[in-house]
N, CA and C of each residue as an Amber inpcrd file, in Angstrom:
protein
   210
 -41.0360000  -5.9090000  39.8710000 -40.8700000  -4.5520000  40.3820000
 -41.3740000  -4.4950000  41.8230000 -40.6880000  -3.7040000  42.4980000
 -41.0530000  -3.3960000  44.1200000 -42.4410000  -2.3650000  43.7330000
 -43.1370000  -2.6460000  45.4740000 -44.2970000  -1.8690000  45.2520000
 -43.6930000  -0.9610000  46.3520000 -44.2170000   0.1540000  45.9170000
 -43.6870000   1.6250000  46.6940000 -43.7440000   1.4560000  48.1690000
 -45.0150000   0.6810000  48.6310000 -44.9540000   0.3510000  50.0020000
 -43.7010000   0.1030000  50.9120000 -43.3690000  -1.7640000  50.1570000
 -42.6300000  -2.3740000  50.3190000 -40.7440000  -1.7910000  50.0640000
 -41.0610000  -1.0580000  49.6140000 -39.6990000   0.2000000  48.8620000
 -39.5940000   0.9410000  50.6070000 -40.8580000   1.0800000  50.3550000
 -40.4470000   2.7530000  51.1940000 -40.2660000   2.1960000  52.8830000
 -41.0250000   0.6950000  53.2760000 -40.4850000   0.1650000  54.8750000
 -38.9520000  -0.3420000  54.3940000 -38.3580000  -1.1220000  53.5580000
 -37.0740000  -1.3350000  53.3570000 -35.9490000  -0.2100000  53.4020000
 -36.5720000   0.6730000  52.6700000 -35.5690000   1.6370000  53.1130000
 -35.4630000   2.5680000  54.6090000 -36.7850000   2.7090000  55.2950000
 -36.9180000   2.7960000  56.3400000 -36.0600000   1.9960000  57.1770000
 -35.9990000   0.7480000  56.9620000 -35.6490000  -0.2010000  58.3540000
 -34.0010000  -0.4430000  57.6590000 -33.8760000  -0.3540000  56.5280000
 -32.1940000  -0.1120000  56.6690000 -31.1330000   1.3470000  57.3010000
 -32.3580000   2.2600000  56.8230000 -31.6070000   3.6480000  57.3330000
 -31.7940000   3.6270000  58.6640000 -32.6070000   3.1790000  59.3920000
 -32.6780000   2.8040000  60.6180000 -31.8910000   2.2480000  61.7920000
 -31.6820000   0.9320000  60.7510000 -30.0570000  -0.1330000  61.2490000
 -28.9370000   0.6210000  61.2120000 -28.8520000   1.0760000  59.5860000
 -27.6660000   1.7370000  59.7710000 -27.2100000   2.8160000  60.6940000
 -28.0260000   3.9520000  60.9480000 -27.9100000   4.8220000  61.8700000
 -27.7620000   4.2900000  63.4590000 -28.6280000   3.2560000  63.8690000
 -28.4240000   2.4970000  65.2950000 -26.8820000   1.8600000  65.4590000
 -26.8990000   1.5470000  63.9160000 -25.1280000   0.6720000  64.0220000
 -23.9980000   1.4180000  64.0870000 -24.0540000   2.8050000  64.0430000
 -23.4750000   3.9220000  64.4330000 -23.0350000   4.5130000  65.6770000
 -23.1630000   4.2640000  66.7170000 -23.3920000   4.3310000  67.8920000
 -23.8590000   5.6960000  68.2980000 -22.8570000   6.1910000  68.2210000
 -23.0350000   7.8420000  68.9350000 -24.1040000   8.9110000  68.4150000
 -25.0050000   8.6360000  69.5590000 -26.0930000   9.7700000  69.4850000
 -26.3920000  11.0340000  68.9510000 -24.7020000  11.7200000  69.3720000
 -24.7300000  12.8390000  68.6330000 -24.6120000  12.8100000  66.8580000
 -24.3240000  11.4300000  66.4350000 -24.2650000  11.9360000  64.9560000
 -25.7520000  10.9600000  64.5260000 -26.5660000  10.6310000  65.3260000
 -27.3600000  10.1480000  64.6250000 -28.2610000  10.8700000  63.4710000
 -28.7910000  11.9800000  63.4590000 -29.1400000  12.7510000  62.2890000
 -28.2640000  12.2890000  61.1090000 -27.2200000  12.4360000  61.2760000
 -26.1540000  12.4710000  60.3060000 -26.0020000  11.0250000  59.2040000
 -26.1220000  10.3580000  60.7580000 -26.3280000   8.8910000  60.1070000
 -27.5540000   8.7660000  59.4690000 -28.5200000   9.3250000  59.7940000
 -30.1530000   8.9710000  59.8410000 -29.9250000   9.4260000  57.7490000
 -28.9600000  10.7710000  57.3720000 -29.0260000  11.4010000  56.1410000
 -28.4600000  10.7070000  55.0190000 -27.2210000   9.8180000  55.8150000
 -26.2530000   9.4010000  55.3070000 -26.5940000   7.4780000  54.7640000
 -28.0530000   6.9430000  55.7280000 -28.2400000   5.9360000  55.3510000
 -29.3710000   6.1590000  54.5310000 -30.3540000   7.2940000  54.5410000
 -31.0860000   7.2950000  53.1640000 -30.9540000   7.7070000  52.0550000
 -29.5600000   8.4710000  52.4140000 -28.6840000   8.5960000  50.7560000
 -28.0910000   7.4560000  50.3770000 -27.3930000   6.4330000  50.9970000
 -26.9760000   5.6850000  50.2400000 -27.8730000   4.1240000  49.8100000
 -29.0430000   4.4730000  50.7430000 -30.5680000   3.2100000  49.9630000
 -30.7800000   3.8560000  48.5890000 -31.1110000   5.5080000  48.8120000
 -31.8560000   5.9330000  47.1440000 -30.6830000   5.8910000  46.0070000
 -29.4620000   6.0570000  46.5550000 -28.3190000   6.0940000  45.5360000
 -28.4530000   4.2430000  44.6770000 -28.4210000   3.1190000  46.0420000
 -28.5130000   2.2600000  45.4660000 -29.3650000   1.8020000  44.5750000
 -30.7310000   2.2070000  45.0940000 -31.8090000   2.1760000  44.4200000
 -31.8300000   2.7800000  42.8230000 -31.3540000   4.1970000  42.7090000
 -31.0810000   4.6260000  41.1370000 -30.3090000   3.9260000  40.2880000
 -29.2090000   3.6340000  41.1720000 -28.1940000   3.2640000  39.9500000
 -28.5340000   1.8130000  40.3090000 -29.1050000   1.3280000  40.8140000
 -29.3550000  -0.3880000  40.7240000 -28.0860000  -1.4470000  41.0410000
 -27.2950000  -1.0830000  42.1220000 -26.2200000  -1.5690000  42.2720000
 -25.5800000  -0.8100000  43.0030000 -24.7900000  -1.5230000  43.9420000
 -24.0640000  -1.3510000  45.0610000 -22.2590000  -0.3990000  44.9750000
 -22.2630000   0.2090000  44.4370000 -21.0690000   0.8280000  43.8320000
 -21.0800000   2.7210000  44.0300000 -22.7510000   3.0910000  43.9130000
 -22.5350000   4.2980000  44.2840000 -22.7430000   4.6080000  45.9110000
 -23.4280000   3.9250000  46.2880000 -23.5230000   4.0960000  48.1150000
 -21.9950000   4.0300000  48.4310000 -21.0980000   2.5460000  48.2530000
 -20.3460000   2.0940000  48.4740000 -19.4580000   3.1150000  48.3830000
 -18.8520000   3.6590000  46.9720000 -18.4480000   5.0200000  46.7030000
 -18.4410000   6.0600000  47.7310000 -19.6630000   6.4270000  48.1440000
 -20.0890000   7.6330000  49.4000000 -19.4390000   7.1650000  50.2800000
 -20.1550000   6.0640000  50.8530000 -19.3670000   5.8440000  52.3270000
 -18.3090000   5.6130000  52.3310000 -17.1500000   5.4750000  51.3420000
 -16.0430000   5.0420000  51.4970000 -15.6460000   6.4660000  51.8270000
 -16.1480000   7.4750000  50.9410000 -15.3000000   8.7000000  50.9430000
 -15.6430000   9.2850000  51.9750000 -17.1270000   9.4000000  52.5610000
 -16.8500000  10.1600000  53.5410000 -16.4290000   9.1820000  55.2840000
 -16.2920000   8.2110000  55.1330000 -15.4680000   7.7160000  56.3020000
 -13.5750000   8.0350000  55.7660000 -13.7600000   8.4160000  55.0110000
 -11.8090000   9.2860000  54.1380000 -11.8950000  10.2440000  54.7820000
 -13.1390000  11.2720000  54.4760000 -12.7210000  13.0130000  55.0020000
 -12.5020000  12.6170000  56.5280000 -13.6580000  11.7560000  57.0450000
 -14.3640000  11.3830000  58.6860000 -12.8520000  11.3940000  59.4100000
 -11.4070000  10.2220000  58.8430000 -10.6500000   9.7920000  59.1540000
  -9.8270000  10.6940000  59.3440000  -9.6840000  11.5670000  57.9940000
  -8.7550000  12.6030000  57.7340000  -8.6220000  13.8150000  58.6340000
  -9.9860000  13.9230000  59.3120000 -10.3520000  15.2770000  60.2490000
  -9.9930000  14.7200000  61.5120000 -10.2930000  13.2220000  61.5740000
  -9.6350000  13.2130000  63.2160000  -8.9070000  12.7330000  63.6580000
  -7.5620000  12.0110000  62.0900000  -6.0310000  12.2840000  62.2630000
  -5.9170000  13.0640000  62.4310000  -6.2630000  14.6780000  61.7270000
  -5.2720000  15.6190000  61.4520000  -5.4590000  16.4930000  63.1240000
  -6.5610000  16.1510000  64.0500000  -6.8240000  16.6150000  64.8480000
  -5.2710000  16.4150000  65.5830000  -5.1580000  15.0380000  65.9210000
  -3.9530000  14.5900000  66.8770000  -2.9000000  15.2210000  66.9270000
């Protein structure tokens, strides 16, 4: 078992990456929400399928809003 410590800098320094690997400043909050939802999602369900799930869908709506812009 992980110790809460070690839990809680891992998920730190991935939501971290992930949000930096994002580029644009203006959505970093967004990213900052969007990478510690999908560490604790992984974390509950113990497997890579419900994050995966999220981000798929919302890079769908993400896509969908700025086709439909054009």
């Amino acid at each position: 078992m992980h110790r809460p410590t070690h839990l809680a800098v891992s998920v730190t320094v991935a939501t971290v990456i992930f949000a930096l690997a994002h580029v644009a400043p203006q959505l970093m909050p967004y990213m900052l929400v969007l990478g510690l939802s999908t560490c604790w999602l992984g974390i509950f369900h113990r497997n890579i399928w419900a994050p995966l799930i999220l981000h798929v869908t919302l890079n769908a709506i993400a896509s969908s809003v700025l086709l439909s812009a054009l």
